[in-house]
Amino acid sequence: MDEIKMLEEVESNAAHDLEEVKDLNELQQKKALYLGKKGPLASIMASMKNLTVEAKKELGMRTNKIKASLEAKFEAKRKQIEDMIVNKKLESETIDVTLPGYKLPTGGIHPLNQTVMELEDLYIGMGYTVAEGPEIETDEFCFEKLNLPKGHPARDMQDTFYINPELLLRSQTSPVQVRTMLKENGKPIKIICPGKVYRRDADDATHSHQFMQCEGLVLGKNITMADLKGALLEMVKKMFDEDRKIRLRPSFFPFTEPSVEVDVSCGICGGKGCPTCKNTGWIEILGAGMVNDNVLRMSGYDPKEIQGFAFGIGVERITMLKHKIDDIRNFYTNDLRFLNQFKEEK
Ligand code: DAH
């Protein structure tokens, strides 16, 4: 029977075509081609009316079987294509859980705080403790008990912000000396006090209306200027480098007698003279001296029993020298391009 041959051909052609199908669209087209109303199976069925009953039965059964088998094949292919689409999508959405996470931006310790932490470390190593005092201070502690009575000309150097005639933003960390002496009541003292101070200065490359100091006070029996020099030389060697020298120049502070200004040998020219040290080979970094008898007496210490020294380090000054920073305003303008340079990488 020719029809049977045709059927077999249709079946094998369809199976072959199905293998080539790549997407659902194509599948739909092929399905219509083979199983549609105008397809070969439909026309074979239509041509059956002229056959014998026996032949009709035989061909009808065969046709239906092939139709069913083709339908199953098309269905299987459709599932296969759909699975492929889902798999592709899943693949494109896969997350590699072994990839390292994104690095989130982190902050760093401000360069001034880094200096304060280094100062604290090194002075704690020498037996000092860290004291603190308020930034809103009384005139009495900031000036009077430091031998700067009202109207004293040396107050001019530290004009500050007054809240009222008796309260002000401290212009120096020295009032913490007074507070500590009053608290210790005649006992020996060995403290440093880092903190913020304020002055009515116009901001420029070397002045800021708010800056930081680190005060030091050591009181005890038989303390001399040699001890002061040792405490400062040690600090300079640790903060800068071992080859640095210091120089003590006579100066005046109302709260110390004798008073000195302390210079460090210039790290850029090694002391030979260069623009940074204005050709002197030395750079001023702090004020210091032996605590004035009046200051001791006013806070309950007997100068015949106990003496000592004090110093006031400029934190900005040291940080600027250490990192070759030429404008103090950099510390206070919060420019991340500046600050990020001082971040320790983790
Ligand atoms: N308080 C002084 C200032 O701000 C610095 C200073 C000088 C502090 C001598 C001291 C000192 O303790 O003994 O200029």
Short mmCIF file of C-alpha atoms and ligand atoms in Angstrom, two decimals:
data_model
loop_
_atom_site.label_atom_id
_atom_site.label_comp_id
_atom_site.label_asym_id
_atom_site.label_seq_id
_atom_site.Cartn_x
_atom_site.Cartn_y
_atom_site.Cartn_z
CA MET A 1 0.00 0.00 0.00
CA ASP A 2 1.40 3.35 -1.06
CA GLU A 3 -0.23 5.12 1.85
CA ILE A 4 1.66 2.98 4.34
CA LYS A 5 4.93 3.87 2.66
CA MET A 6 3.92 7.51 2.76
CA LEU A 7 3.12 7.23 6.42
CA GLU A 8 6.51 5.72 7.17
CA GLU A 9 8.18 8.49 5.20
CA VAL A 10 6.22 11.15 7.05
CA GLU A 11 7.23 9.61 10.34
CA SER A 12 10.92 9.46 9.52
CA ASN A 13 10.97 12.95 7.93
CA ALA A 14 9.20 14.41 10.94
CA ALA A 15 11.63 12.70 13.32
CA HIS A 16 14.57 14.02 11.33
CA ASP A 17 13.14 17.56 11.15
CA LEU A 18 12.41 17.52 14.85
CA GLU A 19 16.07 16.95 15.63
CA GLU A 20 16.97 20.20 13.87
CA VAL A 21 14.41 22.30 15.72
CA LYS A 22 16.03 24.89 18.00
CA ASP A 23 13.27 27.02 19.45
CA LEU A 24 9.57 27.00 20.28
CA ASN A 25 8.66 29.03 17.22
CA GLU A 26 10.24 26.58 14.85
CA LEU A 27 8.64 23.73 16.76
CA GLN A 28 5.22 25.28 16.30
CA GLN A 29 5.78 25.63 12.59
CA LYS A 30 6.94 22.04 12.16
CA LYS A 31 4.05 20.77 14.23
CA ALA A 32 1.58 22.59 11.97
CA LEU A 33 3.43 21.25 8.94
CA TYR A 34 3.15 17.58 9.95
CA LEU A 35 0.11 17.41 12.20
CA GLY A 36 -1.95 20.35 10.96
CA LYS A 37 -5.17 20.21 8.92
CA LYS A 38 -3.25 20.66 5.70
CA GLY A 39 -0.49 18.24 6.70
CA PRO A 40 0.34 14.82 5.18
CA LEU A 41 -1.50 12.83 7.85
CA ALA A 42 -4.70 14.78 7.28
CA SER A 43 -4.52 14.23 3.54
CA ILE A 44 -3.83 10.49 3.98
CA MET A 45 -6.91 10.26 6.17
CA ALA A 46 -8.90 12.19 3.59
CA SER A 47 -7.82 9.86 0.81
CA MET A 48 -9.09 6.79 2.68
CA LYS A 49 -12.70 7.05 1.56
CA ASN A 50 -11.98 5.12 -1.66
CA LEU A 51 -10.40 2.14 0.11
CA THR A 52 -11.89 -1.12 1.22
CA VAL A 53 -13.20 -1.45 4.75
CA GLU A 54 -10.30 -3.68 5.67
CA ALA A 55 -7.74 -1.29 4.21
CA LYS A 56 -9.47 1.68 5.87
CA LYS A 57 -9.25 -0.02 9.23
CA GLU A 58 -5.61 -0.92 8.78
CA LEU A 59 -4.54 2.50 7.49
CA GLY A 60 -6.67 4.34 10.04
CA MET A 61 -5.03 2.48 12.88
CA ARG A 62 -1.57 3.08 11.51
CA THR A 63 -2.19 6.74 10.89
CA ASN A 64 -3.55 7.29 14.36
CA LYS A 65 -0.60 5.46 15.89
CA ILE A 66 1.89 7.56 13.98
CA LYS A 67 -0.05 10.70 14.79
CA ALA A 68 0.03 9.82 18.48
CA SER A 69 3.70 8.96 18.37
CA LEU A 70 4.53 12.21 16.53
CA GLU A 71 2.47 14.22 18.98
CA ALA A 72 4.39 12.62 21.84
CA LYS A 73 7.69 13.43 20.12
CA PHE A 74 6.67 17.05 19.57
CA GLU A 75 5.61 17.29 23.19
CA ALA A 76 8.90 15.81 24.38
CA LYS A 77 10.81 18.27 22.21
CA ARG A 78 8.76 21.17 23.57
CA LYS A 79 9.66 20.12 27.12
CA GLN A 80 13.30 19.76 26.17
CA ILE A 81 13.39 23.28 24.69
CA GLU A 82 11.59 24.78 27.68
CA ASP A 83 13.98 23.05 30.09
CA MET A 84 16.88 24.40 28.11
CA ILE A 85 15.51 27.96 28.37
CA VAL A 86 15.06 27.62 32.15
CA ASN A 87 18.55 26.16 32.57
CA LYS A 88 20.12 28.94 30.54
CA LYS A 89 18.34 31.52 32.69
CA LEU A 90 19.45 29.81 35.90
CA GLU A 91 22.99 29.60 34.61
CA SER A 92 23.06 33.32 33.86
CA GLU A 93 21.78 34.05 37.35
CA THR A 94 24.22 31.80 39.19
CA ILE A 95 26.18 33.45 41.99
CA ASP A 96 29.75 32.41 42.64
CA VAL A 97 29.64 32.16 46.41
CA THR A 98 33.41 31.70 46.53
CA LEU A 99 34.05 35.23 45.19
CA PRO A 100 35.46 37.61 47.82
CA GLY A 101 33.03 40.31 49.03
CA TYR A 102 33.17 43.94 48.01
CA LYS A 103 35.50 46.10 50.10
CA LEU A 104 33.37 48.65 51.91
CA PRO A 105 34.88 52.08 52.42
CA THR A 106 36.16 52.46 55.96
CA GLY A 107 37.31 55.46 57.95
CA GLY A 108 40.75 55.96 59.40
CA ILE A 109 42.22 57.55 62.48
CA HIS A 110 42.71 61.28 62.00
CA PRO A 111 46.41 62.18 61.68
CA LEU A 112 46.19 64.43 64.77
CA ASN A 113 44.68 61.61 66.80
CA GLN A 114 47.42 59.31 65.52
CA THR A 115 49.99 61.74 66.92
CA VAL A 116 48.11 61.95 70.23
CA MET A 117 47.99 58.15 70.43
CA GLU A 118 51.73 57.93 69.76
CA LEU A 119 52.43 60.57 72.42
CA GLU A 120 50.23 58.72 74.90
CA ASP A 121 51.96 55.44 74.13
CA LEU A 122 55.42 56.78 74.62
CA TYR A 123 54.68 58.79 77.78
CA ILE A 124 52.68 55.94 79.34
CA GLY A 125 55.83 53.88 78.65
CA MET A 126 57.74 56.38 80.80
CA GLY A 127 55.30 56.06 83.70
CA TYR A 128 52.95 58.95 82.96
CA THR A 129 49.17 58.72 83.15
CA VAL A 130 46.75 60.51 80.81
CA ALA A 131 44.62 63.25 82.37
CA GLU A 132 41.72 65.14 80.89
CA GLY A 133 40.05 68.47 81.50
CA PRO A 134 37.07 70.39 80.13
CA GLU A 135 37.29 72.54 77.01
CA ILE A 136 34.99 75.11 78.62
CA GLU A 137 37.22 76.32 81.42
CA THR A 138 37.14 78.97 84.10
CA ASP A 139 39.26 82.09 83.87
CA GLU A 140 40.64 81.09 87.26
CA PHE A 141 42.06 77.73 86.08
CA CYS A 142 43.03 78.81 82.58
CA PHE A 143 44.84 81.98 83.67
CA GLU A 144 44.75 83.13 87.29
CA LYS A 145 46.06 79.96 88.94
CA LEU A 146 48.71 79.77 86.24
CA ASN A 147 50.15 83.07 87.39
CA LEU A 148 48.32 85.13 84.81
CA PRO A 149 46.17 87.49 86.87
CA LYS A 150 43.48 89.58 85.17
CA GLY A 151 45.12 92.33 83.12
CA HIS A 152 48.46 90.48 82.80
CA PRO A 153 50.02 91.42 79.45
CA ALA A 154 50.85 87.77 78.63
CA ARG A 155 47.10 87.14 78.31
CA ASP A 156 47.27 89.02 75.01
CA MET A 157 49.02 86.07 73.37
CA GLN A 158 46.08 83.83 74.21
CA ASP A 159 43.01 85.90 73.45
CA THR A 160 40.18 83.41 73.36
CA PHE A 161 36.41 83.00 73.18
CA TYR A 162 34.63 84.06 76.37
CA ILE A 163 31.23 82.70 77.36
CA ASN A 164 31.07 85.24 80.18
CA PRO A 165 33.83 87.10 82.08
CA GLU A 166 34.56 83.97 84.14
CA LEU A 167 34.02 81.19 81.56
CA LEU A 168 35.93 80.66 78.35
CA LEU A 169 37.05 78.12 75.77
CA ARG A 170 40.45 77.09 77.12
CA SER A 171 43.32 78.65 75.21
CA GLN A 172 45.82 76.05 76.43
CA THR A 173 45.85 72.62 78.11
CA SER A 174 47.79 74.05 81.06
CA PRO A 175 44.64 74.41 83.27
CA VAL A 176 44.67 70.61 83.55
CA GLN A 177 47.88 71.08 85.57
CA VAL A 178 45.91 73.17 88.04
CA ARG A 179 43.02 70.70 88.19
CA THR A 180 45.40 67.79 88.75
CA MET A 181 47.37 69.61 91.46
CA LEU A 182 44.19 70.54 93.33
CA LYS A 183 43.06 66.93 93.15
CA GLU A 184 46.38 65.36 94.14
CA ASN A 185 46.73 67.80 97.02
CA GLY A 186 50.51 67.89 97.49
CA LYS A 187 51.28 64.40 96.16
CA PRO A 188 53.73 63.74 93.30
CA ILE A 189 52.29 63.97 89.76
CA LYS A 190 53.30 62.58 86.38
CA ILE A 191 50.71 63.30 83.70
CA ILE A 192 50.21 64.25 80.12
CA CYS A 193 47.02 65.89 78.93
CA PRO A 194 46.22 65.96 75.22
CA GLY A 195 43.25 68.00 74.08
CA LYS A 196 41.67 70.74 72.03
CA VAL A 197 42.30 74.42 72.69
CA TYR A 198 40.89 77.62 71.21
CA ARG A 199 42.22 81.06 70.39
CA ARG A 200 40.87 84.13 68.68
CA ASP A 201 43.29 83.75 65.78
CA ALA A 202 42.49 84.31 62.13
CA ASP A 203 42.91 81.01 60.28
CA ASP A 204 45.84 80.81 57.86
CA ALA A 205 48.46 78.24 56.87
CA THR A 206 49.98 78.19 60.36
CA HIS A 207 47.13 79.40 62.60
CA SER A 208 43.82 77.87 63.51
CA HIS A 209 41.17 79.15 65.94
CA GLN A 210 41.02 75.61 67.28
CA PHE A 211 44.00 73.31 67.57
CA MET A 212 45.50 70.65 69.84
CA GLN A 213 48.11 70.60 72.54
CA CYS A 214 49.59 67.93 74.72
CA GLU A 215 50.45 69.18 78.17
CA GLY A 216 52.92 67.45 80.47
CA LEU A 217 53.41 67.93 84.22
CA VAL A 218 55.85 66.15 86.50
CA LEU A 219 56.05 67.08 90.18
CA GLY A 220 58.14 65.31 92.81
CA LYS A 221 61.20 65.60 94.98
CA ASN A 222 64.45 66.76 93.38
CA ILE A 223 63.15 67.05 89.87
CA THR A 224 65.43 69.17 87.72
CA MET A 225 65.69 70.63 84.29
CA ALA A 226 67.82 67.62 83.29
CA ASP A 227 64.72 65.44 83.82
CA LEU A 228 62.73 67.81 81.60
CA LYS A 229 65.35 67.59 78.88
CA GLY A 230 65.35 63.78 79.10
CA ALA A 231 61.55 63.58 78.85
CA LEU A 232 61.55 65.79 75.76
CA LEU A 233 64.56 64.24 74.02
CA GLU A 234 63.00 60.80 74.42
CA MET A 235 59.76 62.09 72.87
CA VAL A 236 61.56 63.69 69.92
CA LYS A 237 63.56 60.52 69.20
CA LYS A 238 60.43 58.38 69.24
CA MET A 239 58.20 60.80 67.31
CA PHE A 240 60.81 61.67 64.67
CA ASP A 241 64.01 59.61 64.61
CA GLU A 242 66.90 58.55 66.82
CA ASP A 243 69.36 61.05 65.32
CA ARG A 244 67.36 64.11 66.29
CA LYS A 245 68.72 66.58 68.80
CA ILE A 246 66.91 69.18 70.86
CA ARG A 247 67.92 72.67 71.90
CA LEU A 248 66.53 74.61 74.86
CA ARG A 249 66.30 78.39 74.37
CA PRO A 250 65.52 80.74 77.28
CA SER A 251 61.99 82.10 77.02
CA PHE A 252 59.14 83.38 79.16
CA PHE A 253 55.93 81.80 80.35
CA PRO A 254 54.17 83.12 83.45
CA PHE A 255 53.65 79.58 84.77
CA THR A 256 57.27 78.42 84.55
CA GLU A 257 60.58 79.78 85.84
CA PRO A 258 62.98 79.32 84.19
CA SER A 259 61.10 78.88 80.92
CA VAL A 260 62.39 77.52 77.66
CA GLU A 261 61.35 77.12 74.11
CA VAL A 262 62.42 73.79 72.67
CA ASP A 263 63.68 73.32 69.14
CA VAL A 264 64.27 70.07 67.31
CA SER A 265 67.06 69.69 64.78
CA CYS A 266 65.70 70.02 61.25
CA GLY A 267 64.93 66.64 59.69
CA ILE A 268 65.11 67.94 56.15
CA CYS A 269 68.63 69.35 56.13
CA GLY A 270 69.94 67.45 59.16
CA GLY A 271 70.73 70.74 60.89
CA LYS A 272 72.75 72.35 58.09
CA GLY A 273 70.09 74.93 57.26
CA CYS A 274 67.32 74.92 54.65
CA PRO A 275 64.11 76.86 53.83
CA THR A 276 62.02 74.70 56.20
CA CYS A 277 64.13 75.67 59.21
CA LYS A 278 64.72 79.15 57.82
CA ASN A 279 68.41 78.33 57.56
CA THR A 280 68.83 77.92 61.30
CA GLY A 281 68.96 74.12 61.40
CA TRP A 282 66.35 74.15 64.18
CA ILE A 283 62.54 74.10 64.35
CA GLU A 284 60.54 75.19 67.40
CA ILE A 285 58.14 72.54 68.66
CA LEU A 286 57.12 73.34 72.22
CA GLY A 287 57.28 75.48 75.34
CA ALA A 288 58.38 74.18 78.72
CA GLY A 289 60.02 75.07 82.01
CA MET A 290 60.26 74.46 85.75
CA VAL A 291 56.87 75.04 87.35
CA ASN A 292 56.74 78.53 88.84
CA ASP A 293 56.69 78.64 92.66
CA ASN A 294 53.55 80.80 92.57
CA VAL A 295 51.72 78.18 90.49
CA LEU A 296 52.71 75.46 92.96
CA ARG A 297 51.64 77.53 95.96
CA MET A 298 48.30 78.58 94.45
CA SER A 299 47.33 74.92 94.04
CA GLY A 300 48.48 73.71 97.44
CA TYR A 301 52.07 72.58 96.80
CA ASP A 302 55.04 73.72 98.87
CA PRO A 303 57.85 74.65 96.44
CA LYS A 304 60.42 73.83 99.13
CA GLU A 305 59.17 70.24 99.27
CA ILE A 306 58.17 69.52 95.72
CA GLN A 307 59.30 70.88 92.39
CA GLY A 308 58.85 69.86 88.83
CA PHE A 309 58.59 70.68 85.18
CA ALA A 310 55.86 71.23 82.65
CA PHE A 311 55.70 71.29 78.89
CA GLY A 312 53.15 72.03 76.19
CA ILE A 313 53.56 70.28 72.85
CA GLY A 314 51.85 71.60 69.73
CA VAL A 315 50.19 68.50 68.26
CA GLU A 316 49.62 70.08 64.83
CA ARG A 317 53.18 71.33 64.70
CA ILE A 318 54.62 67.89 65.36
CA THR A 319 52.25 66.23 62.91
CA MET A 320 53.02 68.79 60.21
CA LEU A 321 56.77 68.30 60.63
CA LYS A 322 56.46 64.54 60.71
CA HIS A 323 54.39 64.28 57.54
CA LYS A 324 55.68 67.43 55.77
CA ILE A 325 52.24 69.09 55.78
CA ASP A 326 52.46 72.78 54.94
CA ASP A 327 48.98 74.04 55.82
CA ILE A 328 47.33 73.53 59.22
CA ARG A 329 43.87 73.99 57.66
CA ASN A 330 44.22 70.56 56.04
CA PHE A 331 43.52 69.00 59.43
CA TYR A 332 40.15 70.68 59.74
CA THR A 333 38.61 70.79 56.28
CA ASN A 334 37.80 67.06 56.12
CA ASP A 335 39.05 66.61 52.57
CA LEU A 336 39.15 62.84 52.08
CA ARG A 337 41.99 63.16 49.56
CA PHE A 338 44.10 64.48 52.43
CA LEU A 339 42.76 62.22 55.19
CA ASN A 340 42.96 58.98 53.19
CA GLN A 341 46.72 59.33 53.01
CA PHE A 342 46.89 58.60 56.73
CA LYS A 343 44.74 55.50 56.68
CA GLU A 344 46.46 52.26 57.61
CA GLU A 345 45.51 49.67 54.99
CA LYS A 346 43.80 46.63 56.43
N1 DAH B 1 50.59 76.68 77.41
C1 DAH B 1 51.65 77.19 76.60
C2 DAH B 1 51.09 77.79 75.31
O1 DAH B 1 49.99 77.45 74.96
C3 DAH B 1 52.62 76.11 76.27
C4 DAH B 1 53.39 75.74 77.47
C5 DAH B 1 54.59 76.36 77.75
C6 DAH B 1 52.91 74.79 78.34
C7 DAH B 1 55.30 76.03 78.86
C8 DAH B 1 53.62 74.47 79.48
C9 DAH B 1 54.82 75.09 79.70
O2 DAH B 1 53.20 73.56 80.33
O3 DAH B 1 55.52 74.76 80.82
O4 DAH B 1 51.73 78.57 74.69
#
